[in-house]
Coordinates of C-alpha atoms in Angstrom, one line a residue:
M303 CA 75.5 21.1 79.8
K304 CA 73.9 22.5 82.7
R305 CA 72.1 20.6 85.1
K306 CA 68.6 20.4 86.4
L307 CA 67.4 22.7 88.4
R308 CA 64.8 22.3 91.3
I309 CA 62.8 24.9 91.6
N310 CA 60.1 25.0 93.8
G311 CA 56.7 27.0 93.1
H312 CA 55.2 26.9 96.5
S313 CA 56.5 27.7 99.7
H314 CA 56.4 29.6 102.7
L315 CA 58.3 31.6 104.9
L316 CA 58.0 33.2 108.5
P317 CA 59.0 36.4 109.8
Y318 CA 61.1 35.9 112.9
P319 CA 59.0 37.7 116.2
E320 CA 61.1 40.6 116.2
Q321 CA 60.3 41.5 112.7
I322 CA 56.6 41.7 112.6
P323 CA 55.7 45.0 114.0
Q324 CA 53.9 46.1 117.4
F325 CA 50.4 46.9 116.2
M326 CA 50.2 44.0 114.5
K327 CA 49.8 41.8 117.8
D328 CA 48.5 44.9 119.7
K329 CA 45.3 44.6 117.1
K330 CA 45.8 40.9 117.4
I331 CA 46.1 40.9 113.7
F332 CA 49.0 37.7 113.6
W333 CA 52.3 37.5 115.1
V334 CA 55.1 34.4 116.3
D335 CA 56.2 34.4 120.2
D336 CA 60.0 34.3 121.0
E337 CA 60.4 31.4 121.5
R338 CA 59.4 30.6 117.7
K339 CA 56.4 27.5 118.7
Y340 CA 53.4 29.0 117.6
M341 CA 52.3 31.6 115.1
L342 CA 49.1 33.4 116.1
Q343 CA 46.3 35.5 115.2
D344 CA 43.3 36.5 117.4
D345 CA 41.9 33.5 119.0
W346 CA 43.9 30.9 117.0
K347 CA 47.4 29.9 117.3
R348 CA 49.6 27.7 115.2
P349 CA 52.5 25.5 116.6
V350 CA 55.7 26.2 114.1
T351 CA 55.7 22.7 113.0
D352 CA 60.0 22.9 111.6
S353 CA 62.7 25.4 112.1
S354 CA 62.2 26.5 108.2
F355 CA 59.7 27.8 109.0
F356 CA 62.5 30.6 108.9
L357 CA 65.0 32.5 106.8
N358 CA 68.2 31.1 108.1
E359 CA 66.9 28.1 108.7
K360 CA 65.0 27.5 105.5
L361 CA 68.1 28.1 103.3
A362 CA 70.0 25.1 105.3
W363 CA 66.8 22.8 104.2
M364 CA 66.9 23.7 100.8
E365 CA 70.8 23.4 100.8
L366 CA 70.3 19.3 102.4
N367 CA 67.1 18.8 100.0
K368 CA 69.2 20.4 96.8
I369 CA 66.4 22.5 96.4
D370 CA 68.4 25.5 94.1
H371 CA 64.9 28.0 94.1
A372 CA 62.0 28.9 95.2
V373 CA 58.4 30.7 95.2
I374 CA 57.9 32.1 98.7
L375 CA 54.2 33.0 98.7
N376 CA 52.5 35.7 101.3
L377 CA 50.7 33.9 104.5
S378 CA 47.6 33.1 104.1
Q379 CA 46.5 34.6 107.7
L380 CA 47.1 37.5 105.7
Y381 CA 45.1 38.0 103.5
G382 CA 43.2 40.3 105.7
N383 CA 39.6 38.8 105.2
G384 CA 37.7 40.7 108.2
L385 CA 39.8 43.5 109.2
R386 CA 39.2 47.4 109.0
L387 CA 40.1 48.3 106.4
E388 CA 43.5 50.6 107.7
A389 CA 44.7 47.8 108.7
M390 CA 44.2 45.7 106.2
K391 CA 46.1 47.5 104.6
H392 CA 49.2 47.8 107.0
A393 CA 49.2 44.2 107.5
L394 CA 49.3 43.4 103.2
R395 CA 51.8 46.3 103.7
F396 CA 54.0 44.0 105.6
Q397 CA 53.9 41.1 104.0
N398 CA 54.0 42.1 100.4
D399 CA 57.1 44.8 101.9
F400 CA 58.4 42.3 104.0
N401 CA 58.2 39.2 101.1
A402 CA 60.4 41.8 99.2
K403 CA 63.2 42.2 101.1
V404 CA 64.0 37.9 100.9
Q405 CA 63.8 38.2 97.4
Q406 CA 65.8 41.7 97.1
D407 CA 68.2 40.3 99.8
H408 CA 68.0 36.2 98.4
P409 CA 67.8 36.8 94.5
S410 CA 69.8 32.9 94.2
K411 CA 67.4 31.1 96.6
F412 CA 63.9 33.4 95.9
T413 CA 61.3 34.8 94.1
C414 CA 58.6 36.0 96.6
G415 CA 54.7 36.8 95.3
F416 CA 53.2 39.8 96.5
V417 CA 48.6 40.6 97.6
V418 CA 46.0 42.5 97.7
H419 CA 42.6 42.7 99.0
P420 CA 40.2 42.2 96.3
G421 CA 36.9 44.2 98.3
F422 CA 38.2 47.0 97.7
I423 CA 40.0 48.0 93.8
H424 CA 40.8 50.5 94.5
G425 CA 43.8 50.2 96.9
A426 CA 44.5 46.7 95.4
L427 CA 45.6 48.7 91.8
W428 CA 47.7 51.0 93.3
E429 CA 49.0 47.9 95.2
I430 CA 50.2 46.1 93.0
E431 CA 51.9 49.1 91.0
R432 CA 53.9 49.6 93.7
C433 CA 54.9 45.8 93.6
V434 CA 55.7 45.8 90.4
E435 CA 57.1 49.1 89.1
E436 CA 59.1 49.9 93.3
L437 CA 59.8 46.2 94.8
G438 CA 60.1 44.0 91.4
L439 CA 58.0 41.5 92.7
R440 CA 56.3 39.5 89.5
V441 CA 53.9 36.8 91.4
L442 CA 50.6 38.6 92.2
C443 CA 49.2 36.0 95.6
L444 CA 45.2 35.8 95.6
P445 CA 42.7 34.0 98.0
T446 CA 40.2 31.3 96.3
H447 CA 37.8 34.0 98.5
F448 CA 37.4 36.6 99.4
M449 CA 34.7 39.1 102.3
D450 CA 33.7 41.9 100.7
S451 CA 33.1 45.1 102.5
I452 CA 29.9 44.8 103.7
G453 CA 31.0 41.0 105.1
Q454 CA 29.6 39.0 102.0
W455 CA 32.5 35.6 100.8
R456 CA 32.8 36.3 97.0
S457 CA 34.5 33.9 94.4
V458 CA 38.1 36.2 93.8
F459 CA 37.1 35.4 89.5
D460 CA 33.4 37.8 91.0
E461 CA 33.4 40.3 87.8
E462 CA 34.1 43.6 89.3
N463 CA 37.0 42.1 90.3
D464 CA 37.6 42.1 86.2
P465 CA 40.2 45.4 86.7
I466 CA 43.0 43.7 89.0
F467 CA 43.4 40.8 86.2
E468 CA 43.6 43.7 83.6
L469 CA 46.8 45.1 85.7
A470 CA 47.6 41.6 85.9
N471 CA 47.6 40.9 82.3
K472 CA 49.3 43.8 81.4
Y473 CA 52.0 43.5 83.4
K474 CA 52.1 40.1 82.8
L475 CA 52.2 38.6 86.0
A476 CA 52.3 35.1 87.1
I477 CA 49.3 34.5 89.4
E478 CA 48.8 31.7 92.9
I479 CA 45.3 30.2 94.0
H480 CA 45.5 29.5 97.6
P481 CA 42.1 29.3 99.8
Y482 CA 42.1 29.9 103.9
D483 CA 39.5 30.9 105.6
G484 CA 36.9 28.1 105.4
D485 CA 35.6 28.2 108.8
K486 CA 34.9 31.7 108.9
M487 CA 32.6 30.5 105.5
I488 CA 31.4 27.6 106.0
K489 CA 29.0 27.0 109.8
L490 CA 30.6 23.2 111.1
E491 CA 32.2 23.0 114.1
N492 CA 36.5 22.8 113.3
V493 CA 37.3 19.7 114.2
N494 CA 39.9 16.8 112.8
W495 CA 41.7 19.4 110.3
R496 CA 38.4 19.6 107.8
F497 CA 38.8 22.8 106.5
H498 CA 42.4 22.2 105.5
L499 CA 41.6 18.5 104.3
I500 CA 38.2 18.6 102.6
W501 CA 37.1 22.5 102.3
M502 CA 40.4 23.4 101.0
L503 CA 40.1 21.3 97.7
A504 CA 36.6 22.8 97.5
Q505 CA 38.0 26.4 97.8
C506 CA 40.3 25.7 94.8
G507 CA 37.1 23.4 93.4
D508 CA 35.5 26.4 93.5
A509 CA 37.9 29.2 92.4
Y510 CA 38.4 26.9 89.3
H511 CA 35.0 26.6 88.5
F512 CA 34.5 30.5 88.1
Y513 CA 37.5 31.4 87.0
T514 CA 37.5 29.3 83.3
L515 CA 33.1 29.4 84.1
N516 CA 34.4 33.4 83.4
G517 CA 37.0 32.5 80.0
M518 CA 39.8 34.1 82.0
Q519 CA 42.6 32.6 80.5
E520 CA 41.3 33.6 76.9
R521 CA 40.5 36.7 77.8
F522 CA 43.7 37.8 79.8
P523 CA 46.1 36.3 78.1
H524 CA 49.0 37.3 79.6
I525 CA 49.1 36.3 83.1
R526 CA 49.2 32.7 84.0
T527 CA 47.2 31.3 86.8
C528 CA 48.0 28.4 89.1
F529 CA 45.9 26.8 91.3
A530 CA 47.2 25.3 94.3
H531 CA 47.4 21.5 96.2
G532 CA 46.6 20.4 92.3
G533 CA 43.1 22.3 92.7
Q534 CA 42.8 19.1 93.8
L535 CA 38.7 19.1 93.2
A536 CA 38.7 21.0 90.0
Q537 CA 39.9 17.5 87.9
M538 CA 37.9 15.2 89.2
N539 CA 34.8 17.0 89.2
L540 CA 34.9 18.1 85.8
G541 CA 32.2 15.6 84.6
R542 CA 30.2 17.1 87.0
R543 CA 30.9 20.3 85.8
I544 CA 29.6 19.8 81.8
Q545 CA 27.0 17.5 82.6
G546 CA 25.4 20.6 85.0
F547 CA 26.4 23.4 82.0
D548 CA 24.7 21.0 79.0
G549 CA 22.1 19.7 81.1
R550 CA 21.1 23.5 82.3
P551 CA 21.9 26.2 80.3
D552 CA 19.6 28.3 81.3
L553 CA 22.4 28.7 84.4
F554 CA 24.8 29.2 82.3
E555 CA 24.5 32.0 80.2
G556 CA 27.5 33.9 78.5
K557 CA 29.7 31.8 80.3
V558 CA 32.2 28.9 78.6
H559 CA 32.1 25.6 78.2
P560 CA 33.9 23.4 80.8
R561 CA 35.9 21.6 78.5
K562 CA 37.3 25.0 77.1
A563 CA 40.0 25.3 80.1
V564 CA 41.0 21.5 80.1
G565 CA 44.8 21.8 79.6
H566 CA 44.9 25.4 78.8
P567 CA 48.2 27.1 77.9
N568 CA 47.8 29.5 81.0
I569 CA 46.4 27.8 83.7
Y570 CA 48.5 25.8 86.1
F571 CA 48.2 23.4 89.4
D572 CA 51.1 22.4 91.5
T573 CA 52.1 18.3 92.6
L574 CA 50.4 18.6 96.4
V575 CA 47.7 16.0 95.9
H576 CA 49.4 13.3 97.9
D577 CA 49.2 10.6 96.3
T578 CA 49.8 9.1 92.4
D579 CA 46.1 8.3 91.4
S580 CA 45.5 12.1 91.9
F581 CA 48.9 12.8 90.0
K582 CA 47.7 10.6 86.9
L583 CA 43.9 12.0 87.1
M584 CA 45.7 15.7 86.8
V585 CA 48.3 14.0 84.1
D586 CA 45.4 12.7 81.9
R587 CA 43.4 16.0 82.0
Q588 CA 45.4 19.0 82.2
G589 CA 48.9 17.9 80.6
S590 CA 52.2 17.4 82.3
K591 CA 53.0 20.9 80.9
Q592 CA 51.2 22.3 83.5
I593 CA 52.4 20.9 86.6
I594 CA 54.8 22.6 88.4
M595 CA 56.1 21.1 91.4
G596 CA 54.7 22.5 94.9
L597 CA 56.0 21.7 97.7
D598 CA 53.7 23.7 100.3
D599 CA 57.0 23.9 103.3
P600 CA 57.2 23.6 105.6
Y601 CA 53.9 22.8 106.7
P602 CA 53.1 19.4 107.6
L603 CA 51.0 19.0 104.7
G604 CA 53.6 19.2 103.0
E605 CA 56.2 17.5 101.3
M606 CA 58.5 17.0 104.4
V607 CA 60.9 14.8 105.6
S608 CA 58.7 12.9 107.9
D609 CA 59.1 8.9 109.6
A610 CA 55.3 9.3 109.4
Q611 CA 54.3 9.8 106.7
S612 CA 57.2 8.4 105.2
S613 CA 57.8 11.5 102.8
Y614 CA 60.6 13.6 101.8
P615 CA 60.4 16.8 99.2
G616 CA 59.7 15.1 96.2
K617 CA 58.3 11.2 97.1
L618 CA 55.2 12.2 95.0
L619 CA 57.0 13.5 91.3
D620 CA 59.3 10.2 91.8
L621 CA 57.2 7.7 92.6
S622 CA 55.3 8.9 90.1
M623 CA 57.8 8.5 87.4
E624 CA 58.7 4.8 89.3
R625 CA 55.2 4.1 88.5
D626 CA 55.5 4.9 84.7
I627 CA 52.9 8.2 85.1
I628 CA 55.8 10.6 84.1
D629 CA 58.4 9.7 82.3
Q630 CA 61.9 11.4 83.0
K631 CA 61.8 14.1 80.8
Q632 CA 58.1 15.6 82.6
H633 CA 60.0 14.5 86.0
D634 CA 62.5 17.5 84.8
D635 CA 60.0 19.7 83.7
I636 CA 58.4 19.7 86.7
W637 CA 60.8 20.7 88.8
E638 CA 62.4 23.8 86.2
D639 CA 61.0 24.3 82.9
N640 CA 57.6 24.5 84.6
V641 CA 58.0 26.4 86.7
L642 CA 59.8 28.7 85.0
R643 CA 57.7 29.8 82.1
W644 CA 54.8 30.3 84.7
L645 CA 56.3 32.6 86.5
F646 CA 58.1 34.1 83.0
G647 CA 55.8 32.9 80.1
E648 CA 57.3 33.4 76.9
D649 CA 60.4 36.0 78.4
E650 CA 63.1 33.6 77.8
A651 CA 65.5 36.8 78.8
A652 CA 63.9 36.7 82.2
K653 CA 63.8 33.1 82.8
K654 CA 67.8 32.7 81.3
D655 CA 68.2 35.9 83.6
L656 CA 66.4 34.2 86.8
V657 CA 68.8 30.7 85.6
R658 CA 71.9 32.8 85.5
K659 CA 72.2 33.8 89.3
I660 CA 70.1 30.6 90.0
L661 CA 74.0 28.9 89.1
G662 CA 75.5 32.3 90.2
D663 CA 76.5 32.6 86.6
E664 CA 76.5 36.4 87.5

């Protein structure tokens, strides 16, 4: 009997400074300083808080923490919002080519995602085809919101973006929905990390609101969509959404009732909600089968080893088992089976192929 695997469904990776094209620094799109202490973008910078932001150090970190495999998402700074068209295309292509090489060089360790910009539909469709057909990538990373060509912020699940999801449905892709750029969308002073601690959850809840109102889990049955950070507001806001839908039907003409999405087999959430009460609500509402492990490493809001936070990778899931929120089988499934089902759906051959790679059986 094979051992149970530990697959992290939400991870990030920075290129080394020398891997980032010069044009990205010249245009202040995104770069990392030579000392690897900061990631930078225009007049913004953020400290590199752990060496495992980088490839070789991440491999060592995974070995130390007994993590067999990780899904590498795109960097949130490279959604391309606000960039001119040509700069956006080159920046996103760099991100996708970088992730593809990581997956090609380390197929036993990494499954990597790719990103497109929904504001430019035709270019997005071409890039999806390229990433799937030429690069072999199967996880489409999308922001909760994007800036369109006239500077308006919109939900990624706007019905004008249906062609993106039609093509993703054709390819049977896994999709990751991740929030960012709240400080550009909301006219509040950016203090005390409010956009990461508060508004990111609202962004996820807003995206989930429109995904389910538009019935996308049924309209596109071959995609499997995961909402980052547990889609936390989506869990606790269900009752208010139902009351609004039932109380003001005039505002929801042609939309799908929120109850119909609860626990749907094509909708997933990761574990990164930071406390067992929130996790229990997610299990009770959605069912443990719709939850995948998500560490969001190496960011400090991820599950990293930290004395100050009394944390380590997998702590929340271990605590949830100790408190009888889940049992051992559910614990193991969240680490392995559920992640594989999100990635590959009912494609058993693809699941077995990845497991063989991870275990070194080929």
